[in-house]
Amino acid sequence: MPKVLITREQIATRVTEMGQEISRDFAGQSVMLIGVLKGACLFLSDLARQIELDATFDFIAVSSYGAAKQSAGEVQLIKDVTGPLQNQNVILVEDILDTGLTLSFLTKLFEARQPRALKIAALLDKPSRRQRPIEADYIGFKIPDEFVVGYGLDYAEHYRNLADICILDNAGPK
Ligand code: IMP
Ligand code: MG
């Protein structure tokens, strides 16, 4: 079994704080939460319930690590949002900010659509692996350079349903 790095209780506490922070920052306004499939699903659904504002959801998909632990080095949009971003307070919701390739690609793409605000909420941040100068506006936890699974994060599509965030050793899935 993978070793627990962040417990479900720690996640819940931090996600509540992040929701409160977003609610304060956008007080009196609406926000559009855009989740990056599939990893951000569980984080988005918990975060959304801690945001006390008018909110809408959308989802996008990008090319991912697939079955490997290494990034392919290039990002492709596989599924776009369904509506316009113009004048919206967009919050990109991502499971983890690692090399930064995915989020720097997405912020460039979405800035061009002229949202009112464009923010990043990342549950996890691995700053030591960064290849692009990008930071999240809302960060759950900074973690060391370990491959983690659970709470939406996968290894070859497995382990997304673990309630805790765990470190995967080199043994592979299951
Ligand atoms: P980046 O483009 O390198 O920042 O990678 C972001 C994506 O890589 C995330 O959305 C995850 O899908 C994946 N990823 C990066 N690190 C991990 C990890 O430790 N476990 C699972 N997925 C990861
Ligand atoms: Mg992902």
Coordinates of C-alpha atoms and ligand atoms in Angstrom, one line a residue:
M1 CA 0.0 0.0 0.0
P2 CA 1.2 3.5 -0.7
K3 CA 2.4 5.6 2.3
V4 CA 0.2 8.4 3.5
L5 CA 1.7 11.9 2.9
I6 CA -1.4 14.1 3.6
T7 CA -4.4 12.8 5.4
R8 CA -8.1 13.3 4.5
E9 CA -8.5 15.5 7.6
Q10 CA -5.6 17.7 6.6
I11 CA -7.0 18.0 3.0
A12 CA -10.4 18.9 4.3
T13 CA -9.0 21.6 6.6
R14 CA -6.9 23.2 3.9
V15 CA -9.6 23.0 1.2
T16 CA -12.0 24.8 3.6
E17 CA -9.4 27.6 4.1
M18 CA -8.8 27.9 0.3
G19 CA -12.6 28.2 -0.3
Q20 CA -12.7 31.0 2.4
E21 CA -9.8 32.8 0.8
I22 CA -11.5 32.7 -2.7
S23 CA -14.8 33.8 -1.2
R24 CA -13.0 36.8 0.4
D25 CA -11.1 37.7 -2.7
F26 CA -14.2 37.7 -5.0
A27 CA -16.7 38.9 -2.4
G28 CA -19.9 40.2 -4.2
Q29 CA -18.8 38.6 -7.5
S30 CA -19.3 35.4 -9.4
V31 CA -16.6 32.9 -10.2
M32 CA -16.2 30.2 -12.9
L33 CA -14.4 27.2 -11.7
I34 CA -12.6 25.3 -14.5
G35 CA -11.4 21.9 -13.5
V36 CA -8.6 20.1 -15.4
L37 CA -9.8 16.5 -16.0
K38 CA -9.5 14.1 -14.4
G39 CA -7.2 14.7 -11.5
A40 CA -8.9 17.9 -10.3
C41 CA -12.4 16.4 -10.0
L42 CA -12.4 15.6 -6.3
F43 CA -10.6 18.8 -5.4
L44 CA -13.1 20.9 -7.4
S45 CA -16.1 19.2 -5.9
D46 CA -14.8 19.8 -2.4
L47 CA -13.5 23.3 -3.0
A48 CA -16.7 24.4 -4.7
R49 CA -18.7 23.6 -1.6
Q50 CA -16.5 25.8 0.5
I51 CA -16.9 28.8 -1.8
E52 CA -19.8 31.0 -0.6
L53 CA -20.3 32.9 -3.9
D54 CA -22.3 32.4 -7.1
A55 CA -20.3 29.9 -9.0
T56 CA -20.4 27.9 -12.3
F57 CA -18.3 24.9 -13.3
D58 CA -16.7 23.9 -16.5
F59 CA -14.1 21.2 -17.3
I60 CA -11.2 20.9 -19.7
A61 CA -8.9 18.0 -20.6
V62 CA -5.3 18.2 -21.6
S63 CA -2.8 15.5 -22.7
S64 CA -1.5 13.9 -19.6
Y65 CA 1.3 11.7 -18.4
G66 CA -0.6 8.6 -19.6
A67 CA 0.8 5.5 -18.0
A68 CA 4.2 7.0 -17.3
K69 CA 5.5 9.1 -14.4
Q70 CA 7.3 11.5 -16.7
S71 CA 5.7 14.4 -18.6
A72 CA 5.6 14.1 -22.3
G73 CA 7.0 17.7 -22.5
E74 CA 4.2 19.0 -24.6
V75 CA 0.6 19.9 -23.8
Q76 CA -2.4 19.6 -26.0
L77 CA -6.0 20.6 -25.3
I78 CA -8.3 17.6 -25.7
K79 CA -11.5 19.1 -24.4
D80 CA -12.2 22.8 -24.3
V81 CA -14.7 24.8 -22.1
T82 CA -18.2 25.0 -23.4
G83 CA -18.8 28.8 -23.1
P84 CA -17.0 32.1 -23.4
L85 CA -14.6 33.4 -20.6
Q86 CA -14.9 37.1 -21.4
N87 CA -15.5 39.1 -18.3
Q88 CA -15.6 36.0 -16.1
N89 CA -13.6 35.5 -12.9
V90 CA -12.0 32.3 -13.9
I91 CA -10.3 30.0 -11.5
L92 CA -8.4 27.2 -13.0
V93 CA -8.6 24.2 -10.6
E94 CA -5.7 21.8 -11.0
D95 CA -4.6 18.8 -8.9
I96 CA -0.9 19.5 -8.9
L97 CA 1.6 22.1 -10.3
D98 CA 4.7 20.2 -11.2
T99 CA 6.9 21.3 -14.1
G100 CA 4.4 24.0 -14.8
L101 CA 4.0 23.1 -18.5
T102 CA 0.3 22.4 -18.3
L103 CA -0.7 25.5 -16.4
S104 CA 1.6 27.9 -18.4
F105 CA 0.0 26.5 -21.6
L106 CA -3.5 26.9 -20.1
T107 CA -3.0 30.4 -18.7
K108 CA -1.6 31.7 -22.0
L109 CA -4.6 30.1 -23.9
F110 CA -7.2 31.5 -21.5
E111 CA -5.7 35.0 -21.1
A112 CA -6.3 35.5 -24.8
R113 CA -10.0 35.1 -24.2
Q114 CA -10.1 38.2 -22.0
P115 CA -11.4 37.0 -18.7
R116 CA -12.0 39.6 -16.0
A117 CA -9.6 37.7 -13.7
L118 CA -7.7 34.5 -14.2
K119 CA -6.4 32.7 -11.1
I120 CA -4.9 29.2 -10.4
A121 CA -6.0 27.0 -7.5
A122 CA -3.7 24.0 -7.2
L123 CA -4.1 21.5 -4.5
L124 CA -0.4 20.5 -4.6
D125 CA 2.8 22.2 -5.6
K126 CA 6.1 20.5 -6.4
P127 CA 8.3 23.7 -6.7
S128 CA 11.5 21.8 -7.1
R129 CA 10.4 20.4 -10.5
R130 CA 9.4 23.7 -12.2
Q131 CA 10.4 24.2 -15.8
R132 CA 8.2 27.3 -16.4
P133 CA 8.1 30.5 -14.2
I134 CA 4.5 30.0 -12.9
E135 CA 3.0 30.0 -9.5
A136 CA -0.5 29.3 -8.3
D137 CA -2.6 32.0 -6.6
Y138 CA -4.1 29.4 -4.2
I139 CA -2.0 26.5 -3.1
G140 CA -3.1 23.6 -0.8
F141 CA 0.3 22.1 0.1
K142 CA 3.8 22.3 -1.1
I143 CA 5.3 18.8 -1.3
P144 CA 8.7 17.4 -2.0
D145 CA 9.7 15.7 -5.3
E146 CA 7.8 12.5 -4.7
F147 CA 5.2 10.9 -7.0
V148 CA 1.9 11.1 -5.2
V149 CA -1.5 9.5 -5.8
G150 CA -5.0 9.7 -4.3
Y151 CA -7.7 12.3 -3.9
G152 CA -8.0 12.5 -7.7
L153 CA -4.3 11.9 -8.6
D154 CA -3.5 8.8 -10.5
Y155 CA -0.8 6.4 -11.5
A156 CA -1.9 4.9 -14.9
E157 CA -5.5 5.8 -13.9
H158 CA -5.3 3.9 -10.6
Y159 CA -5.5 5.2 -7.0
R160 CA -7.7 8.3 -7.8
N161 CA -10.2 7.1 -5.3
L162 CA -7.9 7.0 -2.3
A163 CA -9.1 9.4 0.3
D164 CA -5.6 10.4 1.5
I165 CA -2.7 11.7 -0.7
C166 CA -0.1 9.0 -0.7
I167 CA 3.5 8.5 -1.9
L168 CA 3.8 5.8 -4.6
D169 CA 6.9 3.8 -4.4
N170 CA 8.4 2.2 -7.5
A171 CA 6.3 -0.9 -7.3
G172 CA 3.8 0.2 -9.8
P173 CA 0.0 0.1 -9.6
K174 CA -1.8 -2.3 -7.2
Ligands
IMP1 P1 3.0 19.7 -15.1 O1 2.5 20.1 -16.5 O2 4.3 19.1 -15.1 O3 2.9 20.9 -14.1 O4 2.1 18.6 -14.7 C1 0.8 18.7 -14.2 C2 0.2 17.3 -14.3 O5 1.1 16.2 -14.2 C3 -0.8 17.1 -13.2 O6 -2.1 17.6 -13.6 C4 -0.8 15.6 -13.0 O7 -1.8 15.0 -13.9 C5 0.5 15.2 -13.4 N1 1.4 14.9 -12.2 C6 2.5 15.6 -11.9 N2 3.0 15.2 -10.7 C7 2.2 14.1 -10.4 C8 2.2 13.2 -9.2 O8 3.1 13.3 -8.3 N3 1.2 12.3 -9.2 C9 0.3 12.2 -10.2 N4 0.2 13.0 -11.2 C10 1.2 14.0 -11.3
MG2 MG -3.8 16.3 -14.2

